PDB file of C-alpha atoms in Angstrom:
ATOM      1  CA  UNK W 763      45.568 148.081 109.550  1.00  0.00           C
ATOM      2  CA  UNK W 764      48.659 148.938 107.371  1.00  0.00           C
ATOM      3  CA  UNK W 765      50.724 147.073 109.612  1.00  0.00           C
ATOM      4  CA  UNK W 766      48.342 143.390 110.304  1.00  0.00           C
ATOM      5  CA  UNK W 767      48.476 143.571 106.577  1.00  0.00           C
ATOM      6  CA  UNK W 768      52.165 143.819 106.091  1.00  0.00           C
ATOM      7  CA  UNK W 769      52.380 141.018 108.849  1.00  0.00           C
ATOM      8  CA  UNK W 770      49.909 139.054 107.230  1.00  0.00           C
ATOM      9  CA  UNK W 771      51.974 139.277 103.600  1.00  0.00           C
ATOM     10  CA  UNK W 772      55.199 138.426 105.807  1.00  0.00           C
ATOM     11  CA  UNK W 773      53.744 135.389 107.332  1.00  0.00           C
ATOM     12  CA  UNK W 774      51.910 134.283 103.369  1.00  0.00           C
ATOM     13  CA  UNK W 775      55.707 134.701 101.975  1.00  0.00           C
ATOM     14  CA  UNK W 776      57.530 132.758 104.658  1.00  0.00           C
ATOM     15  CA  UNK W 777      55.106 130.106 104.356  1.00  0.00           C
ATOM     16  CA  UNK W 778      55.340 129.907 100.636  1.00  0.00           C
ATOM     17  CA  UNK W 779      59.219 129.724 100.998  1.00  0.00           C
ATOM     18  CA  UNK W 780      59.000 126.959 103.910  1.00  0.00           C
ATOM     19  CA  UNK W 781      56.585 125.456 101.412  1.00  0.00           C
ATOM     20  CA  UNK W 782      58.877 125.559  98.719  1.00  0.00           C
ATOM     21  CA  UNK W 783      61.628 124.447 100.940  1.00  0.00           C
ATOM     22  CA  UNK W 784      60.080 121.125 102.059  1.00  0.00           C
ATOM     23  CA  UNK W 785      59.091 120.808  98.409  1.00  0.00           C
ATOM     24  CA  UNK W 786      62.674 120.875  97.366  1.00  0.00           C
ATOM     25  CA  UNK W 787      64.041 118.635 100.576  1.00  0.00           C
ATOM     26  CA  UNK W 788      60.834 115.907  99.403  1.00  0.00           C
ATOM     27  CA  UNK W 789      62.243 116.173  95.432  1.00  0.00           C
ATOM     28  CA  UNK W 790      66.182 115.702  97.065  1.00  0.00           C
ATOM     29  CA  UNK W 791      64.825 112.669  99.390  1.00  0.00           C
ATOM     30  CA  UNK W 792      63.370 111.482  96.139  1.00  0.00           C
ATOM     31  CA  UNK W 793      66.795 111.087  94.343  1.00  0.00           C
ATOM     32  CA  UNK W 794      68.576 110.343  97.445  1.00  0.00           C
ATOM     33  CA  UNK W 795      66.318 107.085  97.170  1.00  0.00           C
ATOM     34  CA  UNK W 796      66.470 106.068  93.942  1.00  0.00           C
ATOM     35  CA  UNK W 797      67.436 101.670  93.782  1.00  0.00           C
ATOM     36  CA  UNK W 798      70.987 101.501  93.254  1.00  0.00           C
ATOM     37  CA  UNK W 799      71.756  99.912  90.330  1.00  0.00           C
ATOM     38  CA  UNK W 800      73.268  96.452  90.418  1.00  0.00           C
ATOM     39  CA  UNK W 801      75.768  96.229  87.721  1.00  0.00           C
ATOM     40  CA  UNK W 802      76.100  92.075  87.947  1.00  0.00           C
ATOM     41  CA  UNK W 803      72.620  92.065  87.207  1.00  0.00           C
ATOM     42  CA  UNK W 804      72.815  94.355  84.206  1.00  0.00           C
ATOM     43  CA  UNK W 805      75.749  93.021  83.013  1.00  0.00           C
ATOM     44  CA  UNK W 806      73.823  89.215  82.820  1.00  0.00           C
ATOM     45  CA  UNK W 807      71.071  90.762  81.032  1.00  0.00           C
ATOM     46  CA  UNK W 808      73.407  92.631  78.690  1.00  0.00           C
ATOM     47  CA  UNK W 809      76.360  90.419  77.862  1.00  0.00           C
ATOM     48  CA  UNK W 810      74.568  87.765  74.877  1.00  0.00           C
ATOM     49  CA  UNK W 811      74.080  91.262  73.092  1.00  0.00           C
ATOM     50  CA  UNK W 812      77.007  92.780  73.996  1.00  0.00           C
ATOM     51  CA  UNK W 813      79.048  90.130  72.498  1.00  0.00           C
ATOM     52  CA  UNK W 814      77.369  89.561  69.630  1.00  0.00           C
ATOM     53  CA  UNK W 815      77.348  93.195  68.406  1.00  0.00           C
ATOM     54  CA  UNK W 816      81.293  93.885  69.374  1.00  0.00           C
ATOM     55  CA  UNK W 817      82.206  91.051  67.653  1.00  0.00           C
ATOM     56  CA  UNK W 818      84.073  89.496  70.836  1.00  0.00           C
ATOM     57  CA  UNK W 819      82.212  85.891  69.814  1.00  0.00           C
ATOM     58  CA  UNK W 820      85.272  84.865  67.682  1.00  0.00           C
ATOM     59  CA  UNK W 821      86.787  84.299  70.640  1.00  0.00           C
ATOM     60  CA  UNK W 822      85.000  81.260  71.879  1.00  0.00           C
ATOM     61  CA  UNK W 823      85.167  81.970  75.433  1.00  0.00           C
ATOM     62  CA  UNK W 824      81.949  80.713  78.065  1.00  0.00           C
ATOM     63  CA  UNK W 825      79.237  83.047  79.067  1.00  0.00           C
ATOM     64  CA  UNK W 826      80.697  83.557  82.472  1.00  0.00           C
ATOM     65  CA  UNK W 827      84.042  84.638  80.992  1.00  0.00           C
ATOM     66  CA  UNK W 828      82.830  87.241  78.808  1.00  0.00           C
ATOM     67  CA  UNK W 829      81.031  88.531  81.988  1.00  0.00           C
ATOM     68  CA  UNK W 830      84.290  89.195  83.742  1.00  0.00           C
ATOM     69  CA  UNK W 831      86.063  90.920  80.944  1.00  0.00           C
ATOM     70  CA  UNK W 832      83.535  93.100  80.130  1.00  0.00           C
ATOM     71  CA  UNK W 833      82.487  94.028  84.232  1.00  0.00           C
ATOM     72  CA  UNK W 834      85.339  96.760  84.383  1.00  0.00           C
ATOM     73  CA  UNK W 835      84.126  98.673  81.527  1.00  0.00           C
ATOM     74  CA  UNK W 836      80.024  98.347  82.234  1.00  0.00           C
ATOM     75  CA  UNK W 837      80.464  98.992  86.107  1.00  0.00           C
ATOM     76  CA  UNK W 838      82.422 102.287  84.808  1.00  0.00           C
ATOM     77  CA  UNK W 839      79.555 102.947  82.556  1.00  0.00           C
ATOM     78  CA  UNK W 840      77.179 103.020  85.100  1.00  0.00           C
ATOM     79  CA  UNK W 841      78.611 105.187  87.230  1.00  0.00           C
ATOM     80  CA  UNK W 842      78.118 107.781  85.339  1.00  0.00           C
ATOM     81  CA  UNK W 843      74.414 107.176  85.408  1.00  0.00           C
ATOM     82  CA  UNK W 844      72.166 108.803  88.196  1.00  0.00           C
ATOM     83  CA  UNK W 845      69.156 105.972  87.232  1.00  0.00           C
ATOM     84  CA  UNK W 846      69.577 102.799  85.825  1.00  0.00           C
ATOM     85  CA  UNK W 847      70.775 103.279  82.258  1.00  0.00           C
ATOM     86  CA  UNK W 848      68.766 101.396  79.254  1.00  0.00           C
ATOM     87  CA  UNK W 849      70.301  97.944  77.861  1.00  0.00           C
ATOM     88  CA  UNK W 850      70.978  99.846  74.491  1.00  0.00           C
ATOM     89  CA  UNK W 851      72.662 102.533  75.917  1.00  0.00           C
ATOM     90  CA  UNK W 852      75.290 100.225  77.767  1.00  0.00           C
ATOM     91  CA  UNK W 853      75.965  98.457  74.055  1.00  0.00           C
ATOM     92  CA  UNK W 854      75.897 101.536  72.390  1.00  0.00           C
ATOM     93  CA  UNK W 855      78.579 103.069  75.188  1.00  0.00           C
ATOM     94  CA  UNK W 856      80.262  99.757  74.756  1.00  0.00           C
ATOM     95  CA  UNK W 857      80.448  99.857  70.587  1.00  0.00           C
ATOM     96  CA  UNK W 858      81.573 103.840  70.772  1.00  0.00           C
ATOM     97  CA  UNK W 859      84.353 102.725  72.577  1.00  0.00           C
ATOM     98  CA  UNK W 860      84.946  99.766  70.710  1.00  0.00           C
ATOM     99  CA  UNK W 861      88.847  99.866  70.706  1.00  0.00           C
ATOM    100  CA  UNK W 862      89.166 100.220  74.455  1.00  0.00           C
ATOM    101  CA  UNK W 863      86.892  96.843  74.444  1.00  0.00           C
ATOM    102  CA  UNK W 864      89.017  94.925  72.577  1.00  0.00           C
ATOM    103  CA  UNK W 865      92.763  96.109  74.304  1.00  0.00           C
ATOM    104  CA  UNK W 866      90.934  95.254  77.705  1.00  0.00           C
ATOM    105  CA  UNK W 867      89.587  91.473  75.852  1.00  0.00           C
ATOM    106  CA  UNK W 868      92.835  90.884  74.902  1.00  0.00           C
ATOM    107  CA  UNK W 869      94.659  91.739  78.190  1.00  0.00           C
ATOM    108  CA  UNK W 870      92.120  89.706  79.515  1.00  0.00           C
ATOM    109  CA  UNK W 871      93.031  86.684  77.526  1.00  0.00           C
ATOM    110  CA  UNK W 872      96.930  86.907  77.532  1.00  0.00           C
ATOM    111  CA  UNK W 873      96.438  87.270  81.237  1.00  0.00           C
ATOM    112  CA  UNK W 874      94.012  84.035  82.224  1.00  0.00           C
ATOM    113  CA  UNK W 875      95.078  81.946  79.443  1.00  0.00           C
ATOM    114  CA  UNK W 876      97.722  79.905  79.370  1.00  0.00           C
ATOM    115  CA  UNK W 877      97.694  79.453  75.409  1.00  0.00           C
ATOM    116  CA  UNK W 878      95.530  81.310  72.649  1.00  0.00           C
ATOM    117  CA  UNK W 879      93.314  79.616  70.174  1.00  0.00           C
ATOM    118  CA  UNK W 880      94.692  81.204  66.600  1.00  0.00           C
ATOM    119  CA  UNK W 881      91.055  82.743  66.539  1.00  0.00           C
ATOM    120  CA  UNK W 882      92.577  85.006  69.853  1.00  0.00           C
ATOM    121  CA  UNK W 883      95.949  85.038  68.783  1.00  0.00           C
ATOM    122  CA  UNK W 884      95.092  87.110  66.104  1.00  0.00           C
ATOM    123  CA  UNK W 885      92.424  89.091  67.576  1.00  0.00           C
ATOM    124  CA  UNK W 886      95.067  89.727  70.350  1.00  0.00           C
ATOM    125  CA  UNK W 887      97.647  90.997  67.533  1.00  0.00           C
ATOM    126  CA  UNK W 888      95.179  92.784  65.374  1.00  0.00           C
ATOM    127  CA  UNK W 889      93.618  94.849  68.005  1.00  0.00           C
ATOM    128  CA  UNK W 890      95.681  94.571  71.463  1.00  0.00           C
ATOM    129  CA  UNK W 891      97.599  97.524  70.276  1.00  0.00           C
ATOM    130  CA  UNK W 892      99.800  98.671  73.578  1.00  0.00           C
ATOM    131  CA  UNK W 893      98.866  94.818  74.902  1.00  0.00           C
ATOM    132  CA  UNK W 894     100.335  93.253  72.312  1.00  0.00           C
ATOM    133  CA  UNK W 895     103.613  94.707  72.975  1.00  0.00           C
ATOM    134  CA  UNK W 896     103.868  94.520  76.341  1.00  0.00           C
ATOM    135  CA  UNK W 897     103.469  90.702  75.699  1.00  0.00           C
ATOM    136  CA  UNK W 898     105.560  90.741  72.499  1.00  0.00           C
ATOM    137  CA  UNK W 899     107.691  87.849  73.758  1.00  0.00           C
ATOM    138  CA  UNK W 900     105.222  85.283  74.435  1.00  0.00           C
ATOM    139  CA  UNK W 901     103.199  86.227  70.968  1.00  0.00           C
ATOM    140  CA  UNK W 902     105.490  86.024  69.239  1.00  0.00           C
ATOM    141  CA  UNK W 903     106.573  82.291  70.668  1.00  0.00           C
ATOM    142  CA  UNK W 904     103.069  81.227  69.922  1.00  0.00           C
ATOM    143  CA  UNK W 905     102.828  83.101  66.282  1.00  0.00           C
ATOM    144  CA  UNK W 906     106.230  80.805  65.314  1.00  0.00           C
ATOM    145  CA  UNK W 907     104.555  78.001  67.652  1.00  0.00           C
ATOM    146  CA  UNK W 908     101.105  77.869  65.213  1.00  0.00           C
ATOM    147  CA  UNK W 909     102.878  78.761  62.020  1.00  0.00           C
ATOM    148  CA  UNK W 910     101.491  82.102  61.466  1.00  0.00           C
ATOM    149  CA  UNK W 911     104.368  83.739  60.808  1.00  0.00           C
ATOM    150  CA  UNK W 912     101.785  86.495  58.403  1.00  0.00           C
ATOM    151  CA  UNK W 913     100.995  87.866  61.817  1.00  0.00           C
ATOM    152  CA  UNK W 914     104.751  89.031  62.883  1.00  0.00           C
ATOM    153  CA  UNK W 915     104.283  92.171  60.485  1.00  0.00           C
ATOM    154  CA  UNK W 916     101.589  93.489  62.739  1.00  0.00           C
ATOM    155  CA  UNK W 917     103.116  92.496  65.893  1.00  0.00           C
ATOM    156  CA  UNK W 918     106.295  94.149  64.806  1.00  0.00           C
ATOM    157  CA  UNK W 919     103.950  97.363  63.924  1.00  0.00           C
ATOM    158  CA  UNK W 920     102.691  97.120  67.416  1.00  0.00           C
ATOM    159  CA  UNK W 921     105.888  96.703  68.933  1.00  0.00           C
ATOM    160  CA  UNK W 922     107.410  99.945  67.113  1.00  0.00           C
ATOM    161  CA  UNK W 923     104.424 101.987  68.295  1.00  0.00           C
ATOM    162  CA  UNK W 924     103.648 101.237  71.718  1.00  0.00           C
ATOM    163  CA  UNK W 925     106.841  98.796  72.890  1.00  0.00           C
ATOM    164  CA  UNK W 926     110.250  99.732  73.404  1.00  0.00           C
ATOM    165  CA  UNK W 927     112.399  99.316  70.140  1.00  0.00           C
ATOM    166  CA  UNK W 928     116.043  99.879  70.079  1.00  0.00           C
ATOM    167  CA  UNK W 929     118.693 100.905  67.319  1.00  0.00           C
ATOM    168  CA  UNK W 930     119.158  97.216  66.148  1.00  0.00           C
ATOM    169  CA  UNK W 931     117.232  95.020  64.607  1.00  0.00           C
ATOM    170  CA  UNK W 932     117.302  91.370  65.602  1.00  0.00           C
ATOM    171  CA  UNK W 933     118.785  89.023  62.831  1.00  0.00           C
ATOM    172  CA  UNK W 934     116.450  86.567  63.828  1.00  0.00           C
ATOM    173  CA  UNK W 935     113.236  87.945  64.290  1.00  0.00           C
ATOM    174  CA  UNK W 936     113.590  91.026  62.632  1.00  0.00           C
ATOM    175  CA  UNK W 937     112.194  93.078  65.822  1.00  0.00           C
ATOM    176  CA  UNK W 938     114.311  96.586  66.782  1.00  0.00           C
ATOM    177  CA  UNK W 939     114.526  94.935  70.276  1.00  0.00           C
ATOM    178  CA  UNK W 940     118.170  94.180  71.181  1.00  0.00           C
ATOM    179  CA  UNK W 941     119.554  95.757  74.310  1.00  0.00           C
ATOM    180  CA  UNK W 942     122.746  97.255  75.114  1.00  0.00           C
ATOM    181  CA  UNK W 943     123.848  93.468  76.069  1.00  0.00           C
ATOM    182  CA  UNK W 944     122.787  92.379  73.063  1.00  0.00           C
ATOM    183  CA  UNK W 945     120.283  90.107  74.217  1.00  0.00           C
ATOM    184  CA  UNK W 946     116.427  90.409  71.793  1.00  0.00           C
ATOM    185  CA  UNK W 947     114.116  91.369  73.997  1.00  0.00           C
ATOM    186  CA  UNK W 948     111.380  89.404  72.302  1.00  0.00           C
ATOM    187  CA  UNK W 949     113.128  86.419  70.661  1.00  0.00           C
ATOM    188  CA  UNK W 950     115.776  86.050  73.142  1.00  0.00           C
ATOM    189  CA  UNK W 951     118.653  85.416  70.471  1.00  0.00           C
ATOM    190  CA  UNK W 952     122.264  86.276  71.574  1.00  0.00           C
ATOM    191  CA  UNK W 953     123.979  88.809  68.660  1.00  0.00           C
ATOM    192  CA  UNK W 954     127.568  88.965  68.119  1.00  0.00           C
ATOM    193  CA  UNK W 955     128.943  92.609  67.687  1.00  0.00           C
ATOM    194  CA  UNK W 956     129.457  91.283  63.800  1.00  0.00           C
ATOM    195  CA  UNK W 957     125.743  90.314  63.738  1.00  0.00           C
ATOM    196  CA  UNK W 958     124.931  93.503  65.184  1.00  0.00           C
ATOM    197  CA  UNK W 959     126.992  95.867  62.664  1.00  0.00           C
ATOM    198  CA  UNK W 960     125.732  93.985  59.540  1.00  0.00           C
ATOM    199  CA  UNK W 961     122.419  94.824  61.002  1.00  0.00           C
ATOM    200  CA  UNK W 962     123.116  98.419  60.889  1.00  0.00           C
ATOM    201  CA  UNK W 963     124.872  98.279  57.371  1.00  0.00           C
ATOM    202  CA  UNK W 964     128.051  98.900  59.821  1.00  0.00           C
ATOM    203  CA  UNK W 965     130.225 100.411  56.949  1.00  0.00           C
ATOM    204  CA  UNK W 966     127.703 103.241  55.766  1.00  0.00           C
ATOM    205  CA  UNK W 967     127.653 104.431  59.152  1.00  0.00           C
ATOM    206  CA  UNK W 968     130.946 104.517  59.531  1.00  0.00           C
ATOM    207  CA  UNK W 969     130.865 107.358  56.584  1.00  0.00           C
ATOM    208  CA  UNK W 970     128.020 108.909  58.247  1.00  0.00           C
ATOM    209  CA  UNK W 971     129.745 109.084  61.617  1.00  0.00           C
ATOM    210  CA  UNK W 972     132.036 110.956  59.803  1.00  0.00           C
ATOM    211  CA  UNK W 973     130.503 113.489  58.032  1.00  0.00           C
ATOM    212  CA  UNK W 974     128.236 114.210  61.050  1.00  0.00           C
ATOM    213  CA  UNK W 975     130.448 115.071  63.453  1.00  0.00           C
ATOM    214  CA  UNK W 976     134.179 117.029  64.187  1.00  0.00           C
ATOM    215  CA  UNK W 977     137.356 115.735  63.561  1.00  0.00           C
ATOM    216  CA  UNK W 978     137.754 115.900  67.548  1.00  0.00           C
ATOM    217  CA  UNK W 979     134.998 112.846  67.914  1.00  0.00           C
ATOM    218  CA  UNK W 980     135.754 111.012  65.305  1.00  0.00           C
ATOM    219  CA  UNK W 981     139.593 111.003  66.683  1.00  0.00           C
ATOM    220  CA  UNK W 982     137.924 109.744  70.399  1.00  0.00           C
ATOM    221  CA  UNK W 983     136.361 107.151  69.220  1.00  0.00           C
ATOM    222  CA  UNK W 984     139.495 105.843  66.868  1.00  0.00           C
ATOM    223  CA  UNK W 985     141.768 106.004  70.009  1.00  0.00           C
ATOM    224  CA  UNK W 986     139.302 104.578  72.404  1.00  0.00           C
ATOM    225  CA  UNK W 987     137.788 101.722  69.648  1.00  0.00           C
ATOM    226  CA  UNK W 988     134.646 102.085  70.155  1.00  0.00           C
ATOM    227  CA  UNK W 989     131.676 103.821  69.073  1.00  0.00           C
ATOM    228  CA  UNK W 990     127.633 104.040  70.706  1.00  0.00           C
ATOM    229  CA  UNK W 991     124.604 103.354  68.148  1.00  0.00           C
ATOM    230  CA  UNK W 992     121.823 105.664  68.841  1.00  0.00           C
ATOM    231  CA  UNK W 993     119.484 106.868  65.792  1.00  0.00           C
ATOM    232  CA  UNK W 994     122.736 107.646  64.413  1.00  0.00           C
ATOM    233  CA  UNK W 995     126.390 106.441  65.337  1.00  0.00           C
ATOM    234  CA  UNK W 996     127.961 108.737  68.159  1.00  0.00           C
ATOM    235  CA  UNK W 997     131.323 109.116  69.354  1.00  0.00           C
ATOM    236  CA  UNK W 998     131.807 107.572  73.037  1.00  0.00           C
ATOM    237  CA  UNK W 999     131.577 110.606  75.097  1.00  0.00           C
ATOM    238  CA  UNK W1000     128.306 111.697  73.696  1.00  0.00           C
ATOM    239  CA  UNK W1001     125.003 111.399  75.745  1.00  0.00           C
ATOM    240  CA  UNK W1002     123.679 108.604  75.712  1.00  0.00           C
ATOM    241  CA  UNK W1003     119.768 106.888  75.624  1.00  0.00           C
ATOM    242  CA  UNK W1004     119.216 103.871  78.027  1.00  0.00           C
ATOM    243  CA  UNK W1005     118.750 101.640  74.753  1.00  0.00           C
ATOM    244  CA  UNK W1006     121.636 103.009  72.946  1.00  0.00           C
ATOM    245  CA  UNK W1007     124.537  99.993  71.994  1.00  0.00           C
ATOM    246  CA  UNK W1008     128.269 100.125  72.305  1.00  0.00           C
ATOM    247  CA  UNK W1009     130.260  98.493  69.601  1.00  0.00           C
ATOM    248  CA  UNK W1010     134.100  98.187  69.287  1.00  0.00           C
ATOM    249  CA  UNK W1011     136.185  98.691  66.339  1.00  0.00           C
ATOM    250  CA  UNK W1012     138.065  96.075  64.478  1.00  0.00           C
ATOM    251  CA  UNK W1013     141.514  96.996  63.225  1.00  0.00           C
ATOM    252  CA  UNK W1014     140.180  97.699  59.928  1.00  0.00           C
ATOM    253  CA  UNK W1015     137.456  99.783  61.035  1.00  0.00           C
ATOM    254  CA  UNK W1016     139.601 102.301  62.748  1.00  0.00           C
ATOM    255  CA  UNK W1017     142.102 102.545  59.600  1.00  0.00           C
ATOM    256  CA  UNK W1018     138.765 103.229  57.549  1.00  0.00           C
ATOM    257  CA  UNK W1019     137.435 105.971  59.895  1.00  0.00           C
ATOM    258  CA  UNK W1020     141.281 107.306  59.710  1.00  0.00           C
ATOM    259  CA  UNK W1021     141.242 107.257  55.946  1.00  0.00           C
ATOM    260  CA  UNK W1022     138.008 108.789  55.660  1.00  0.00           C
ATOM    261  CA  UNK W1023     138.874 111.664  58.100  1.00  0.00           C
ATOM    262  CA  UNK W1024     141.782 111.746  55.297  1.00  0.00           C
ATOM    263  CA  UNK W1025     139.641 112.628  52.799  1.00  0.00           C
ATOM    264  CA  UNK W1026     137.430 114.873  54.588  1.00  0.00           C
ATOM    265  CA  UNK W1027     140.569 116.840  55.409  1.00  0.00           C
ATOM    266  CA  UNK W1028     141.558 117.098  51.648  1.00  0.00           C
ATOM    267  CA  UNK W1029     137.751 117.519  50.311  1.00  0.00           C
ATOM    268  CA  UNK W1030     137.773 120.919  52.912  1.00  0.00           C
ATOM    269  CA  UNK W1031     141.621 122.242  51.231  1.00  0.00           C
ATOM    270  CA  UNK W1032     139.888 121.701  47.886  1.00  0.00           C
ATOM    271  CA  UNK W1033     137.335 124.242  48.605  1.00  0.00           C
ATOM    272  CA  UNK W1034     134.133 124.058  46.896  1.00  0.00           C
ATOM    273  CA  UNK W1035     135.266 125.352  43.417  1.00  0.00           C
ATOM    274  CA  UNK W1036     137.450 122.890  43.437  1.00  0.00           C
TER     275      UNK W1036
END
């Protein structure tokens, strides 16, 4: 008897786990089925609101258009949904992340439009952030182009945080964007070494090359005539940056370093007491 009942308890368990089994395959089959969602048709039943409560209307663009900028971020949204999200909690994704919104709008203008209203030409240099200065060039064409030369402060911002700005300053359009040819990146102006030193206040870094570094380097770059502008002035057999300038010395340049290794020379004999 001890043993049909033991049998019988065997056979109720397994049939409670094969129970509980199926019940757990059923529940799996269940989510394995559920509609995938279709994120054109979201996105056309989200965009009106979408724009309206990011702002993006400024920009004047057709229904259609703001459909395709916004796609990339809403089809990322919803993949991180196992059911089909709410309309609110696309927009609400959409506003927390508001700054990623508008550097994707305004790569999307610069990129299908061929020239920006001044409503997106400031939007783009307000908020394109690293956008703005990968595109820094043709900005800032159509900034002097529309006469709103108020936005070159931000653009130049944008440019010194997220482009690539050099030791020297452009004379023209004031952007730290010359290369080592001496060529403006974004402006396109040619400098002349002379331009270029009176950029750099030439003659106080001449002193400051001086007191920087050791007699030895300052000798190297008298006899060779020239000298490499980094963050500082640098003799010409010190590393050097990709971005970093060469400049030669005039005549009178290399009597000045000479005089003021002079007085170096005679400020160290003095001693400090004296």
């Amino acid at each position: 008897m001890a043993r049909g009942r033991r049998r019988s308890t065997r056979s109720a368990g397994s049939t409670r786990r094969r129970h509980g089994a199926s019940s757990r395959g059923s529940s799996g089959a269940r989510r394995l089925s559920q509609p995938r969602v279709d994120p054109d048709k979201l996105l056309d039943s989200i965009v009106d609101e979408a724009v309206q409560r990011l702002g993006l209307g400024i920009l004047g663009l057709d229904r259609e258009s703001y459909k395709e900028m916004l796609k990339p971020l809403v089809e990322g949204i919803v993949e991180r949904y196992s059911s089909r999200p709410s309309k609110d909690a696309i927009v609400s994704r959409l506003q927390n992340a508001v700054n990623n919104v508008y550097i994707l709008a305004s790569a999307y203008l610069l990129e299908k439009l061929e020239k920006l209203t001044p409503e997106q030409l400031e939007f783009v240099v307000t908020y394109g952030g690293p956008i703005a200065a990968k595109y820094a060039s043709r900005l800032y064409k159509e900034i002097v182009e529309s006469n709103r030369r108020d936005l070159l402060p931000l653009l130049r911002s944008a440019w010194e945080q997220y482009g690539r700005p050099t030791p020297i300053a452009c004379p023209r359009c004031g952007f730290r964007a010359v290369t080592p040819d001496l060529v403006c990146m974004v402006c396109g102006y040619t400098l002349s070494e002379r331009e270029a030193k009176e950029a750099i206040d030439f003659n106080y870094r001449l002193e400051e090359f001086v007191e920087l570094y050791p007699a030895s380097d300052v000798r190297e770059a008298i006899e060779r005539g020239v000298v490499v502008v980094g963050d500082t002035l640098k003799p010409p057999s010190a590393p050097r940056e990709p971005t970093d300038i060469v400049l030669h010395l005039t005549r009178s340049e290399r009597e000045r370093l000479r005089k003021l290794l002079e007085e170096r020379k005679a400020s160290y004999a003095r001693g400090p007491g004296a």
